[in-house]
Each structure stands twice: as structure tokens, then as C-alpha cells.
PDB file of C-alpha atoms in Angstrom:
ATOM      1  CA  UNK A1260     -33.058  -8.742 -29.021  1.00  0.00           C
ATOM      2  CA  UNK A1261     -32.791  -8.427 -25.266  1.00  0.00           C
ATOM      3  CA  UNK A1262     -30.216 -10.580 -23.517  1.00  0.00           C
ATOM      4  CA  UNK A1263     -29.957 -10.991 -19.799  1.00  0.00           C
ATOM      5  CA  UNK A1264     -27.790 -12.954 -17.458  1.00  0.00           C
ATOM      6  CA  UNK A1265     -29.446 -14.002 -14.234  1.00  0.00           C
ATOM      7  CA  UNK A1266     -27.180 -14.676 -11.295  1.00  0.00           C
ATOM      8  CA  UNK A1267     -28.694 -16.883  -8.642  1.00  0.00           C
ATOM      9  CA  UNK A1268     -27.657 -15.427  -5.289  1.00  0.00           C
ATOM     10  CA  UNK A1269     -29.739 -17.633  -3.035  1.00  0.00           C
ATOM     11  CA  UNK A1270     -29.853 -21.050  -4.695  1.00  0.00           C
ATOM     12  CA  UNK A1271     -33.348 -20.913  -6.160  1.00  0.00           C
ATOM     13  CA  UNK A1272     -32.504 -21.163  -9.866  1.00  0.00           C
ATOM     14  CA  UNK A1273     -29.469 -23.443 -10.066  1.00  0.00           C
ATOM     15  CA  UNK A1274     -28.772 -26.611  -8.124  1.00  0.00           C
ATOM     16  CA  UNK A1275     -26.363 -25.972  -5.274  1.00  0.00           C
ATOM     17  CA  UNK A1276     -24.155 -28.657  -6.794  1.00  0.00           C
ATOM     18  CA  UNK A1277     -23.626 -26.740 -10.061  1.00  0.00           C
ATOM     19  CA  UNK A1278     -20.163 -25.323 -10.688  1.00  0.00           C
ATOM     20  CA  UNK A1279     -21.641 -21.874 -11.392  1.00  0.00           C
ATOM     21  CA  UNK A1280     -23.422 -21.809  -8.034  1.00  0.00           C
ATOM     22  CA  UNK A1281     -20.315 -23.010  -6.182  1.00  0.00           C
ATOM     23  CA  UNK A1282     -18.129 -20.397  -7.907  1.00  0.00           C
ATOM     24  CA  UNK A1283     -20.563 -17.575  -7.142  1.00  0.00           C
ATOM     25  CA  UNK A1284     -20.906 -18.726  -3.523  1.00  0.00           C
ATOM     26  CA  UNK A1285     -17.136 -18.693  -3.066  1.00  0.00           C
ATOM     27  CA  UNK A1286     -16.808 -15.205  -4.563  1.00  0.00           C
ATOM     28  CA  UNK A1287     -19.619 -13.897  -2.371  1.00  0.00           C
ATOM     29  CA  UNK A1288     -18.095 -15.446   0.761  1.00  0.00           C
ATOM     30  CA  UNK A1289     -14.677 -13.977  -0.052  1.00  0.00           C
ATOM     31  CA  UNK A1290     -16.215 -10.556  -0.677  1.00  0.00           C
ATOM     32  CA  UNK A1291     -17.925 -10.575   2.721  1.00  0.00           C
ATOM     33  CA  UNK A1292     -14.735 -11.777   4.373  1.00  0.00           C
ATOM     34  CA  UNK A1293     -12.785  -8.839   2.903  1.00  0.00           C
ATOM     35  CA  UNK A1294     -15.486  -6.334   3.867  1.00  0.00           C
ATOM     36  CA  UNK A1295     -15.754  -7.673   7.424  1.00  0.00           C
ATOM     37  CA  UNK A1296     -11.996  -8.213   7.818  1.00  0.00           C
ATOM     38  CA  UNK A1297     -12.550 -11.626   9.405  1.00  0.00           C
ATOM     39  CA  UNK A1298      -9.880 -14.341   9.397  1.00  0.00           C
ATOM     40  CA  UNK A1299     -10.490 -17.674   7.682  1.00  0.00           C
ATOM     41  CA  UNK A1300     -11.147 -19.740  10.836  1.00  0.00           C
ATOM     42  CA  UNK A1301     -13.701 -17.243  12.162  1.00  0.00           C
ATOM     43  CA  UNK A1302     -15.438 -16.730   8.830  1.00  0.00           C
ATOM     44  CA  UNK A1303     -16.945 -20.211   8.468  1.00  0.00           C
ATOM     45  CA  UNK A1304     -19.222 -19.962  11.499  1.00  0.00           C
ATOM     46  CA  UNK A1305     -20.011 -16.287  10.931  1.00  0.00           C
ATOM     47  CA  UNK A1306     -20.907 -16.840   7.280  1.00  0.00           C
ATOM     48  CA  UNK A1307     -23.227 -19.753   8.050  1.00  0.00           C
ATOM     49  CA  UNK A1308     -24.971 -17.676  10.721  1.00  0.00           C
ATOM     50  CA  UNK A1309     -25.245 -14.733   8.334  1.00  0.00           C
ATOM     51  CA  UNK A1310     -26.831 -16.951   5.647  1.00  0.00           C
ATOM     52  CA  UNK A1311     -29.513 -18.014   8.131  1.00  0.00           C
ATOM     53  CA  UNK A1312     -30.206 -14.426   9.173  1.00  0.00           C
ATOM     54  CA  UNK A1313     -30.094 -13.036   5.621  1.00  0.00           C
ATOM     55  CA  UNK A1314     -31.105 -15.668   3.027  1.00  0.00           C
ATOM     56  CA  UNK A1315     -30.148 -13.241   0.247  1.00  0.00           C
ATOM     57  CA  UNK A1316     -26.695 -11.635   0.150  1.00  0.00           C
ATOM     58  CA  UNK A1317     -28.316  -8.335  -0.819  1.00  0.00           C
ATOM     59  CA  UNK A1318     -30.201  -8.274   2.487  1.00  0.00           C
ATOM     60  CA  UNK A1319     -26.955  -8.770   4.383  1.00  0.00           C
ATOM     61  CA  UNK A1320     -25.183  -6.095   2.349  1.00  0.00           C
ATOM     62  CA  UNK A1321     -27.867  -3.540   3.115  1.00  0.00           C
ATOM     63  CA  UNK A1322     -28.184  -4.513   6.792  1.00  0.00           C
ATOM     64  CA  UNK A1323     -24.425  -4.258   7.300  1.00  0.00           C
ATOM     65  CA  UNK A1324     -24.232  -0.917   5.489  1.00  0.00           C
ATOM     66  CA  UNK A1325     -22.040  -2.105   2.624  1.00  0.00           C
ATOM     67  CA  UNK A1326     -22.257  -0.820  -0.927  1.00  0.00           C
ATOM     68  CA  UNK A1327     -24.451  -2.839  -3.279  1.00  0.00           C
ATOM     69  CA  UNK A1328     -22.614  -1.203  -6.196  1.00  0.00           C
ATOM     70  CA  UNK A1329     -19.276  -2.400  -4.789  1.00  0.00           C
ATOM     71  CA  UNK A1330     -20.673  -5.907  -4.379  1.00  0.00           C
ATOM     72  CA  UNK A1331     -21.921  -6.006  -7.974  1.00  0.00           C
ATOM     73  CA  UNK A1332     -18.652  -4.584  -9.285  1.00  0.00           C
ATOM     74  CA  UNK A1333     -16.471  -7.066  -7.401  1.00  0.00           C
ATOM     75  CA  UNK A1334     -18.615 -10.169  -7.881  1.00  0.00           C
ATOM     76  CA  UNK A1335     -19.988  -9.797 -11.392  1.00  0.00           C
TER      77      UNK A1335
END
């Protein structure tokens, strides 16, 4: 039997109101904040702009030159 866990990184599989989506979104935001070394007040605007530019976190990770392996390790 094959088992898989699918994590919805862009809000297409789970409603944005689900607790799983909210938890994943918070972890992803915190990961980017650590990588970018941005303070809390500055992160809100930057993160919203980044989500518009890169609808998928993986696109942002690659464009910013961060490690996808590090992202997966820290988030999942």
C-alpha cells in the first residue's frame, strides 16, 4: 500500500480557514522571516507582496536562492 501526505502550499486543496492550512501558513511565514532576517513589523507587508509575486512558496524559495531541502526539513 502506498501512503502519501499532500501538503497544500498555495491554498488549492484545503480551505484557507482550515486549521491545517493556517498552521502551515504560519510555519512558512516564520521560515521566510528567519531566512530573510526581517523584523516582525516589516515582515507583514513584505510577505504579502511576496505572496503576490510568487503564488507558491517554492517559487519564492528558488527565486531568492534558498534551499528547498532546508525548507522541507524545517516545515515538514
